[in-house]
Amino acid sequence: MVMKLQHRFVAGVRADTNVEYAIQGKRRLRFDDLHIQQSELDGACGIVCTVQSAMILAGIRRNDAEEMSSAKTGPLHALWALAKSTYFEGTTDRQIEAFVGAFKPQLKSKVSTNRSTKDLSQEIADAIDAGHVPILAVESRSWNHWTLVIGYERESGKSKPLALLCLDASNSCPPWGVLYNARCALQPSAYGKNRKPKKYSLRYSSADGGLHHVRLHGLVIVTQGLSAV
């Protein structure tokens, strides 16, 4: 029997050509490109994920996000003041929580205390179903990275997620009509002695052809606050 799979995605995004997010204009809803690509030399993945979550949930315009370092006032100015010192160093979950705080009261966030793959993946699925945006940390033996979880994969009729679908700033824009450019399978693919899963046993693969064996290392859930920008 062939397994039927379903994909569930963050509300307000679509893949018409490029992956896009919805912005409420004065007269109608419009869409703009969501994916932002980081440099190979920086550690800005946590900053990019925060900005993308603000684009989805608070309607931050892409042009404003791209000119964040030049902002003189407002939440993007406050974010850059907090984030610029971490641009090449990378960020912790508490720093991302502080970054999201720059958008109060429009956005708020919660740092997860879960550490098991099962608990983290279910928390991510529940967050997406509730209209929130998960920012996930993955870790390999030589790599630490934040990625935006844009959706998840599950078997039809089941609630347990089988894979996390990510919009990764370290990869190029997803192919036309596709919302994600990286996939983290949640079934361990490598074992140590006594058939116990190895520490880094999840396959994190990208549309660019990259593959890392990782574990889920941290999670920040971003939610809407009182009102949109």
Coordinates of C-alpha atoms in Angstrom, one line a residue:
M1 CA 0.0 0.0 0.0
V2 CA 1.4 3.4 -1.0
M3 CA 1.6 5.9 1.8
K4 CA -0.3 9.1 1.0
L5 CA 1.5 12.2 2.2
Q6 CA 0.1 15.7 3.1
H7 CA 2.0 19.0 3.4
R8 CA 0.8 21.7 5.8
F9 CA 2.2 25.2 5.5
V10 CA 2.4 28.4 7.5
A11 CA -0.7 30.5 6.8
G12 CA -0.3 33.5 4.5
V13 CA 2.4 32.0 2.2
R14 CA 2.1 30.6 -1.3
A15 CA 4.2 29.4 -4.2
D16 CA 2.8 30.9 -7.3
T17 CA 6.2 31.2 -8.9
N18 CA 8.6 32.1 -6.2
V19 CA 7.6 31.6 -2.5
E20 CA 5.6 34.6 -1.5
Y21 CA 3.9 36.0 1.6
A22 CA 0.7 38.1 1.8
I23 CA 0.6 41.8 2.6
Q24 CA -2.6 43.7 3.2
G25 CA -2.5 46.8 1.0
K26 CA -4.9 49.8 1.2
R27 CA -7.3 48.3 -1.3
R28 CA -6.4 44.6 -1.7
L29 CA -4.1 41.8 -0.6
R30 CA -0.8 41.6 -2.5
F31 CA 2.1 39.2 -2.4
D32 CA 5.9 39.7 -2.3
D33 CA 8.9 37.4 -2.4
L34 CA 9.7 35.9 1.0
H35 CA 13.1 34.1 0.6
I36 CA 16.2 36.0 1.7
Q37 CA 19.6 34.5 1.1
Q38 CA 22.4 35.0 3.5
S39 CA 26.1 35.2 2.5
E40 CA 28.4 32.2 2.8
L41 CA 30.6 34.4 5.1
D42 CA 28.1 35.6 7.7
G43 CA 26.2 34.0 10.6
A44 CA 23.0 35.9 10.0
C45 CA 20.7 33.0 9.7
G46 CA 18.9 33.8 13.0
I47 CA 18.5 37.5 11.9
V48 CA 17.1 36.4 8.5
C49 CA 14.6 34.0 10.1
T50 CA 13.4 36.7 12.5
V51 CA 12.9 39.2 9.6
Q52 CA 11.1 36.6 7.5
S53 CA 8.8 35.8 10.4
A54 CA 8.0 39.5 10.7
M55 CA 7.3 39.7 7.0
I56 CA 4.8 36.8 7.3
L57 CA 3.1 37.8 10.6
A58 CA 3.4 41.6 10.7
G59 CA 3.4 42.5 7.0
I60 CA 6.9 44.0 7.0
R61 CA 7.6 45.0 3.4
R62 CA 10.5 43.3 1.6
N63 CA 12.1 46.5 0.5
D64 CA 12.2 47.7 4.1
A65 CA 13.6 44.3 5.3
E66 CA 16.4 44.5 2.7
E67 CA 17.3 48.0 3.9
M68 CA 17.2 47.2 7.6
S69 CA 20.7 48.4 8.3
S70 CA 19.7 51.9 7.0
A71 CA 16.4 52.2 9.0
K72 CA 16.4 55.3 11.2
T73 CA 13.3 54.5 13.3
G74 CA 10.8 51.7 13.9
P75 CA 11.1 48.0 14.7
L76 CA 13.7 47.3 12.0
H77 CA 16.0 50.0 13.4
A78 CA 15.6 48.5 16.8
L79 CA 16.2 45.0 15.5
W80 CA 19.4 46.0 13.7
A81 CA 20.7 47.8 16.8
L82 CA 20.3 44.4 18.7
A83 CA 21.4 42.1 15.9
K84 CA 24.4 43.8 14.1
S85 CA 26.9 42.6 16.7
T86 CA 25.9 39.0 16.0
Y87 CA 25.9 39.2 12.2
F88 CA 29.1 37.2 11.8
E89 CA 28.9 35.3 15.0
G90 CA 25.6 33.6 15.0
T91 CA 22.8 33.8 17.5
T92 CA 21.2 32.0 20.5
D93 CA 17.6 31.3 21.1
R94 CA 17.4 34.0 23.7
Q95 CA 18.9 36.5 21.3
I96 CA 16.3 35.6 18.7
E97 CA 13.7 36.1 21.4
A98 CA 15.1 39.6 21.9
F99 CA 15.1 40.3 18.2
V100 CA 11.4 39.4 18.0
G101 CA 10.9 41.8 21.0
A102 CA 11.8 44.7 18.6
F103 CA 8.4 44.2 17.0
K104 CA 6.3 44.3 20.2
P105 CA 3.4 44.5 20.4
Q106 CA 2.8 43.3 16.9
L107 CA 4.9 40.1 17.5
K108 CA 5.8 37.9 20.5
S109 CA 7.8 34.7 20.9
K110 CA 8.4 31.7 23.0
V111 CA 11.6 29.8 23.5
S112 CA 10.9 26.0 23.6
T113 CA 12.2 23.9 26.5
N114 CA 11.7 20.7 24.6
R115 CA 14.8 18.8 23.5
S116 CA 13.6 15.5 22.1
T117 CA 13.0 15.1 18.3
K118 CA 9.4 13.9 19.0
D119 CA 8.5 16.7 21.3
L120 CA 10.1 19.5 19.2
S121 CA 8.6 18.2 15.9
Q122 CA 5.1 18.0 17.4
E123 CA 5.4 21.5 18.9
I124 CA 6.4 22.8 15.4
A125 CA 3.5 21.0 13.7
D126 CA 1.1 22.4 16.4
A127 CA 2.5 25.9 15.9
I128 CA 2.0 25.8 12.2
D129 CA -1.5 24.6 12.5
A130 CA -2.2 27.5 14.9
G131 CA -0.9 30.1 12.4
H132 CA 2.5 30.7 14.1
V133 CA 6.0 30.6 12.6
P134 CA 8.7 28.3 14.0
I135 CA 12.4 29.1 13.9
L136 CA 14.4 25.9 14.3
A137 CA 18.0 25.3 15.3
V138 CA 19.7 22.3 13.7
E139 CA 23.2 21.1 14.7
S140 CA 25.7 18.7 13.1
R141 CA 29.2 17.8 14.3
S142 CA 30.6 20.9 12.5
W143 CA 27.5 23.1 11.7
N144 CA 25.0 25.1 13.8
H145 CA 22.2 26.8 11.9
W146 CA 18.8 28.5 12.3
T147 CA 16.2 27.8 9.6
L148 CA 12.6 28.9 9.1
V149 CA 10.1 26.0 9.2
I150 CA 7.6 26.8 6.5
G151 CA 5.6 23.6 6.8
Y152 CA 5.6 19.9 7.7
E153 CA 4.9 16.6 6.0
R154 CA 2.7 13.9 7.5
E155 CA 0.9 10.7 6.5
S156 CA -2.7 11.3 5.4
G157 CA -5.0 11.0 8.4
K158 CA -2.2 11.1 10.9
S159 CA -1.0 13.9 13.1
K160 CA 2.6 12.9 13.7
P161 CA 5.0 14.8 11.4
L162 CA 7.3 12.8 9.2
A163 CA 9.5 15.7 8.0
L164 CA 10.0 19.4 8.5
L165 CA 9.9 21.6 5.4
C166 CA 12.2 24.6 5.7
L167 CA 12.9 27.9 3.9
D168 CA 16.6 28.0 4.5
A169 CA 18.6 31.3 4.1
S170 CA 21.8 29.4 3.3
N171 CA 20.2 27.8 0.2
S172 CA 19.1 29.4 -3.1
C173 CA 15.4 30.3 -3.7
P174 CA 13.2 27.2 -4.0
P175 CA 12.2 26.0 -7.5
W176 CA 9.1 27.7 -9.0
G177 CA 5.9 26.5 -7.4
V178 CA 7.7 25.1 -4.3
L179 CA 7.5 26.6 -0.8
Y180 CA 10.6 25.1 0.7
N181 CA 14.3 24.5 -0.2
A182 CA 15.3 22.1 2.6
R183 CA 13.8 19.1 4.2
C184 CA 14.6 17.5 7.6
A185 CA 13.5 13.9 7.8
L186 CA 12.5 13.0 11.3
Q187 CA 13.3 9.3 11.2
P188 CA 16.8 8.5 12.4
S189 CA 19.0 7.3 9.4
A190 CA 22.1 6.2 11.3
Y191 CA 22.7 3.9 14.2
G192 CA 25.5 3.3 16.7
K193 CA 26.2 0.2 18.8
N194 CA 23.2 -1.7 20.0
R195 CA 21.1 -0.1 17.2
K196 CA 20.7 3.1 19.2
P197 CA 20.3 6.2 17.1
K198 CA 23.4 8.3 16.8
K199 CA 23.5 11.8 18.2
Y200 CA 23.3 13.4 14.7
S201 CA 20.9 11.0 12.9
L202 CA 18.4 13.2 11.1
R203 CA 18.9 13.9 7.4
Y204 CA 18.8 17.6 6.6
S205 CA 18.9 17.9 2.8
S206 CA 18.7 20.9 0.6
A207 CA 17.4 21.6 -2.9
D208 CA 20.9 22.7 -3.7
G209 CA 22.2 19.1 -3.2
G210 CA 23.6 19.6 0.3
L211 CA 23.2 17.0 3.1
H212 CA 23.9 17.2 6.8
H213 CA 23.3 14.7 9.5
V214 CA 21.8 16.7 12.3
R215 CA 19.8 16.8 15.5
L216 CA 17.1 19.4 16.5
H217 CA 18.9 21.7 18.8
G218 CA 16.5 24.6 19.7
L219 CA 13.2 26.3 18.8
V220 CA 11.6 29.7 18.9
I221 CA 7.9 30.1 18.1
V222 CA 7.0 33.5 16.7
T223 CA 3.3 34.6 17.0
Q224 CA 1.2 37.6 16.2
G225 CA 0.7 40.0 19.1
L226 CA -2.0 42.7 19.4
S227 CA -2.1 43.9 15.8
A228 CA -0.2 43.9 12.5
V229 CA 2.1 46.7 11.3

